[in-house]
Structures are given as C-alpha cells and as structure tokens.
Amino acid sequence: MRFAVIVFPGSNCDMDCVHAVKDVTGDLVELVWHQESDLSSYDAIILPGGFSYGDYLRTGALARFSPVMKAVSEAAEAGKWVLGICNGFQILLEAGLLPGAMRLNDHLQFRCDEVVVRVENNSTPFTRLYAPYERIHLPIAHREGNYYCDDKVLASLLKHDQIVFRYDEENPNGSVADIAGIVNERGNVLGMMPHPERAMHEWMGSIAGRKLFQSIIQEWKERDGVA
C-alpha cells in the first residue's frame, strides 16, 4: 500500500505523518509537494497539519488552489482514502470535499492540549478497529478548530452517520454539536481536528492514534484481497 503525504508551504506535521505510517504499517509513504498534479500511484492521501501559506488569508483558503488539490479531488472521487488532519481538515472544507466551515475558537486563543474524543462511528475505513463509542485521548493544537455548519447540514451529517468523532468531557473550541471529525457521505474522506499521528507510542502519552492508521491498512487488505 502506498501513502502520499501532501506538503504545502507551511505544513509542519508532514514528517509526523510519515513516521506514523512507517511505524504502524511499514508501508511505503512519500512526501508529495503541493505543485504535483498526479496522485494516481497512491492508495491513500494525507493532508497534514500546519499553517498552509501561513494562513494569511484564512486557514486552507489558499491551499485549496494548489495544483495537487485537483488530484486529491480525483483520488477522493475514485474512492481512495483521504485523511485531513487539523490544517488538512480545514483545507478539505475549503475545497468542498467536506461540508461546513471552520471558525476561530470561541475563546479566540490557540489551544495546545490533550482532549478526550468519543468515536461516534466505528464503521468507517478509518475507525473500524475502535470499539463503538470508545473514548480515546488525542492531542490538539489549533486556533481555528471551531467547526461550523447550519442546521440543514447538521441534520444531513446525522442522517448519514457522518459524524465520526466528538469531543467528550470538554469542547476545546466551541464546535457545533461537539464535532471533532466528519466523513463525506461515501465515507472515504475524513477530516479531523485532533492529531492521531501524535498519539502513536506510549512515550507520546497515548497510542490511540495507532488504530486509525491500522484501520486503513485493514480496509485496504480486505478490499484488495491482500493476505
């Protein structure tokens, strides 16, 4: 299985994602510069966290116009797995691959912390190894993680079981319905504000992120008939 980690000017969690994939799966993972236009050789695409284009206009607003985003859209359309983490989630929203928008945290401060997240949907390719409503600990680091959608979109998310992660115990940014991560209707594009790639080893304080990457590998093995 081949993973691509997209690198935008300002990405700073790209190598964290590379190490996460290598450590957990042992599969091939490569950094792909944002000006590339062909992702056809990859099975899964990761948009990492960071500050694409410095977030000078609005988070993800400039990155969505990078040449590689057309290839990301094509990959999503082809049914490949696309994972956007933090800034990657914001870019997926700006690109229209996921519904809704991102606002500044309701307290208007950058928050770097560990939060409790509840797995709302464990039937996606990204969460199949988690238990139903499993409570996990994941790091966050953002100033603009306040996910917003109107009532119509929220009703659609609920109807199609697209809310994958919710904050539990405390909502760190004021997001609608405590949403921490959502998938598209097809289920192959996930955006999430917490950082699973920073919860891979005990020395990191949590290993809860491992199951997410292991889930993708398990899904690929079953879909492609790999032993």
Coordinates of C-alpha atoms in Angstrom, one line a residue:
M1 CA 0.0 0.0 0.0
R2 CA 1.3 3.5 -0.9
F3 CA 0.6 6.6 1.1
A4 CA 1.1 10.2 0.0
V5 CA 1.6 13.0 2.5
I6 CA 0.9 16.3 0.8
V7 CA 3.3 19.2 1.7
F8 CA 2.1 22.7 1.3
P9 CA 4.2 25.8 2.1
G10 CA 3.7 26.0 5.8
S11 CA 2.9 22.3 6.5
N12 CA 4.7 21.3 9.7
C13 CA 3.2 18.0 10.7
D14 CA 4.2 16.2 7.4
M15 CA 7.0 14.2 8.8
D16 CA 4.9 13.3 11.9
C17 CA 2.5 11.7 9.5
V18 CA 5.3 9.9 7.6
H19 CA 6.7 8.4 10.8
A20 CA 3.2 7.4 11.9
V21 CA 2.6 5.5 8.7
K22 CA 6.0 3.8 8.7
D23 CA 5.9 2.9 12.4
V24 CA 2.5 1.4 12.3
T25 CA 2.1 -0.1 8.8
G26 CA 5.6 -0.4 7.5
D27 CA 4.2 0.5 4.1
L28 CA 5.6 2.9 1.6
V29 CA 4.9 6.6 2.3
E30 CA 6.2 9.6 0.4
L31 CA 6.1 13.3 0.7
V32 CA 4.4 15.0 -2.3
W33 CA 4.9 18.7 -3.0
H34 CA 1.8 20.7 -3.4
Q35 CA 2.6 21.5 -7.1
E36 CA 2.3 17.9 -8.2
S37 CA -0.7 17.0 -10.2
D38 CA -0.7 13.2 -10.3
L39 CA -1.6 11.0 -7.3
S40 CA -2.7 8.0 -9.3
S41 CA 0.1 5.7 -7.9
Y42 CA -1.1 6.2 -4.3
D43 CA -3.8 4.3 -2.4
A44 CA -4.2 6.8 0.5
I45 CA -3.7 10.6 0.7
I46 CA -2.9 12.5 3.9
L47 CA -3.2 16.3 4.2
P48 CA -1.2 17.1 7.4
G49 CA -1.4 19.8 9.9
G50 CA 0.4 23.1 9.9
F51 CA -0.1 26.6 8.5
S52 CA -0.5 26.3 4.8
Y53 CA 0.5 29.5 3.1
G54 CA 0.9 31.0 6.6
D55 CA -2.9 31.0 7.0
Y56 CA -2.6 34.7 6.0
L57 CA -6.0 34.8 4.3
R58 CA -8.0 32.1 6.0
T59 CA -6.9 28.6 7.0
G60 CA -6.9 26.4 4.0
A61 CA -8.2 29.1 1.7
L62 CA -5.1 29.4 -0.4
A63 CA -4.0 25.8 -0.2
R64 CA -7.3 24.7 -1.9
F65 CA -6.0 26.3 -5.1
S66 CA -2.7 24.3 -5.1
P67 CA -2.4 22.1 -8.2
V68 CA -2.3 19.0 -6.1
M69 CA -5.9 19.6 -4.9
K70 CA -7.3 18.7 -8.2
A71 CA -5.5 15.3 -7.9
V72 CA -6.8 15.0 -4.3
S73 CA -10.4 15.5 -5.5
E74 CA -9.8 12.9 -8.3
A75 CA -8.5 10.5 -5.7
A76 CA -11.5 11.0 -3.5
E77 CA -13.8 10.6 -6.5
A78 CA -12.0 7.3 -7.3
G79 CA -12.7 6.0 -3.8
K80 CA -9.2 6.3 -2.4
W81 CA -8.9 7.2 1.2
V82 CA -8.2 10.9 2.0
L83 CA -7.4 12.0 5.6
G84 CA -7.1 15.6 6.5
I85 CA -5.7 16.4 10.0
C86 CA -6.1 19.9 11.6
N87 CA -5.0 22.2 8.7
G88 CA -5.7 19.3 6.4
F89 CA -9.3 19.2 7.7
Q90 CA -9.6 23.0 7.1
I91 CA -8.3 22.5 3.5
L92 CA -10.8 19.8 2.8
L93 CA -13.6 22.1 3.9
E94 CA -12.3 25.0 1.8
A95 CA -12.0 22.6 -1.2
G96 CA -15.6 21.4 -0.7
L97 CA -14.7 17.8 -0.2
L98 CA -16.4 18.0 3.2
P99 CA -19.4 20.1 4.2
G100 CA -19.3 23.0 6.7
A101 CA -16.6 25.6 7.6
M102 CA -14.1 26.4 10.2
R103 CA -14.1 29.4 12.6
L104 CA -11.8 30.8 15.2
N105 CA -12.0 29.0 18.6
D106 CA -14.8 30.6 20.6
H107 CA -12.2 31.7 23.2
L108 CA -10.1 33.2 20.4
Q109 CA -6.9 31.6 21.7
F110 CA -4.5 29.0 20.4
R111 CA -5.1 25.8 22.3
C112 CA -2.4 23.0 22.6
D113 CA -3.6 20.2 24.8
E114 CA -4.8 16.7 25.1
V115 CA -8.5 16.1 24.8
V116 CA -10.9 13.2 25.2
V117 CA -12.6 12.2 22.0
R118 CA -15.5 9.8 21.5
V119 CA -15.7 7.5 18.5
E120 CA -19.2 8.1 17.2
N121 CA -18.9 6.0 14.1
N122 CA -16.6 3.0 14.0
S123 CA -17.9 1.7 10.7
T124 CA -15.7 3.9 8.5
P125 CA -12.4 2.7 6.9
F126 CA -10.6 5.0 9.4
T127 CA -12.2 3.8 12.6
R128 CA -13.2 0.2 12.1
L129 CA -10.7 -1.1 14.8
Y130 CA -12.1 1.2 17.5
A131 CA -14.9 0.0 19.8
P132 CA -18.3 1.7 19.5
Y133 CA -18.3 5.0 21.4
E134 CA -14.7 4.3 22.6
R135 CA -13.2 7.2 24.4
I136 CA -9.7 8.0 23.4
H137 CA -7.1 10.6 24.2
L138 CA -5.7 12.7 21.3
P139 CA -3.6 15.9 21.2
I140 CA -5.0 19.1 19.7
A141 CA -3.1 22.2 18.6
H142 CA -5.2 24.9 16.8
R143 CA -6.6 28.4 17.0
E144 CA -9.2 27.8 14.3
G145 CA -10.9 24.5 15.1
N146 CA -14.4 25.6 15.7
Y147 CA -16.3 23.5 13.2
Y148 CA -19.5 25.1 12.0
C149 CA -22.4 24.0 9.9
D150 CA -26.0 25.2 9.7
D151 CA -29.0 23.1 10.9
K152 CA -29.6 21.6 7.5
V153 CA -26.1 20.4 7.1
L154 CA -26.0 19.1 10.6
A155 CA -29.2 17.1 10.0
S156 CA -27.7 15.6 6.9
L157 CA -24.5 14.7 8.8
L158 CA -26.6 13.0 11.4
K159 CA -28.9 11.3 8.9
H160 CA -25.9 9.8 7.0
D161 CA -23.9 9.0 10.1
Q162 CA -21.0 11.3 9.0
I163 CA -20.0 12.5 12.5
V164 CA -17.1 10.3 13.3
F165 CA -15.5 11.9 16.4
R166 CA -17.0 14.2 19.1
Y167 CA -15.2 15.9 21.9
D168 CA -16.1 14.3 25.2
E169 CA -16.0 15.9 28.7
E170 CA -14.9 19.3 27.2
N171 CA -15.3 21.0 23.9
P172 CA -12.0 22.9 23.3
N173 CA -13.1 25.2 20.6
G174 CA -16.9 25.6 20.6
S175 CA -17.6 23.4 17.5
V176 CA -21.2 22.6 16.6
A177 CA -22.5 19.5 18.3
D178 CA -19.0 18.9 19.8
I179 CA -17.9 17.7 16.4
A180 CA -14.2 16.8 16.2
G181 CA -14.2 14.9 12.9
I182 CA -16.5 14.1 10.0
V183 CA -16.5 12.0 6.8
N184 CA -18.1 12.6 3.4
E185 CA -21.2 10.6 2.6
R186 CA -19.2 8.0 0.7
G187 CA -17.1 7.5 3.8
N188 CA -13.7 7.7 2.2
V189 CA -12.7 11.3 3.1
L190 CA -12.2 12.1 6.8
G191 CA -11.4 15.5 8.3
M192 CA -10.5 15.8 12.0
M193 CA -9.0 18.4 14.2
P194 CA -7.2 16.2 16.8
H195 CA -3.8 14.7 15.8
P196 CA -3.8 10.9 15.6
E197 CA -0.2 11.0 14.3
R198 CA 0.9 12.4 17.7
A199 CA -0.6 9.5 19.6
M200 CA 1.3 6.6 18.3
H201 CA 3.6 5.5 21.2
E202 CA 3.4 5.3 25.0
W203 CA 6.1 8.0 25.3
M204 CA 3.8 10.3 23.4
G205 CA 1.2 9.9 26.2
S206 CA -1.3 7.9 24.1
I207 CA -1.4 5.2 21.5
A208 CA -4.9 5.9 20.5
G209 CA -3.9 7.1 17.0
R210 CA -2.5 3.8 16.0
K211 CA -5.9 2.2 15.4
L212 CA -6.7 4.9 12.9
F213 CA -3.8 4.0 10.6
Q214 CA -4.2 0.3 11.3
S215 CA -7.9 0.6 10.3
I216 CA -6.9 2.0 6.9
I217 CA -4.4 -0.9 6.3
Q218 CA -7.0 -3.5 7.3
E219 CA -9.6 -1.9 5.0
W220 CA -7.1 -2.0 2.1
K221 CA -6.1 -5.6 2.7
E222 CA -9.7 -6.8 2.7
R223 CA -10.7 -4.6 -0.3
D224 CA -7.8 -5.6 -2.4
G225 CA -7.6 -9.2 -1.2
V226 CA -4.1 -8.8 0.3
A227 CA -3.2 -11.6 2.8

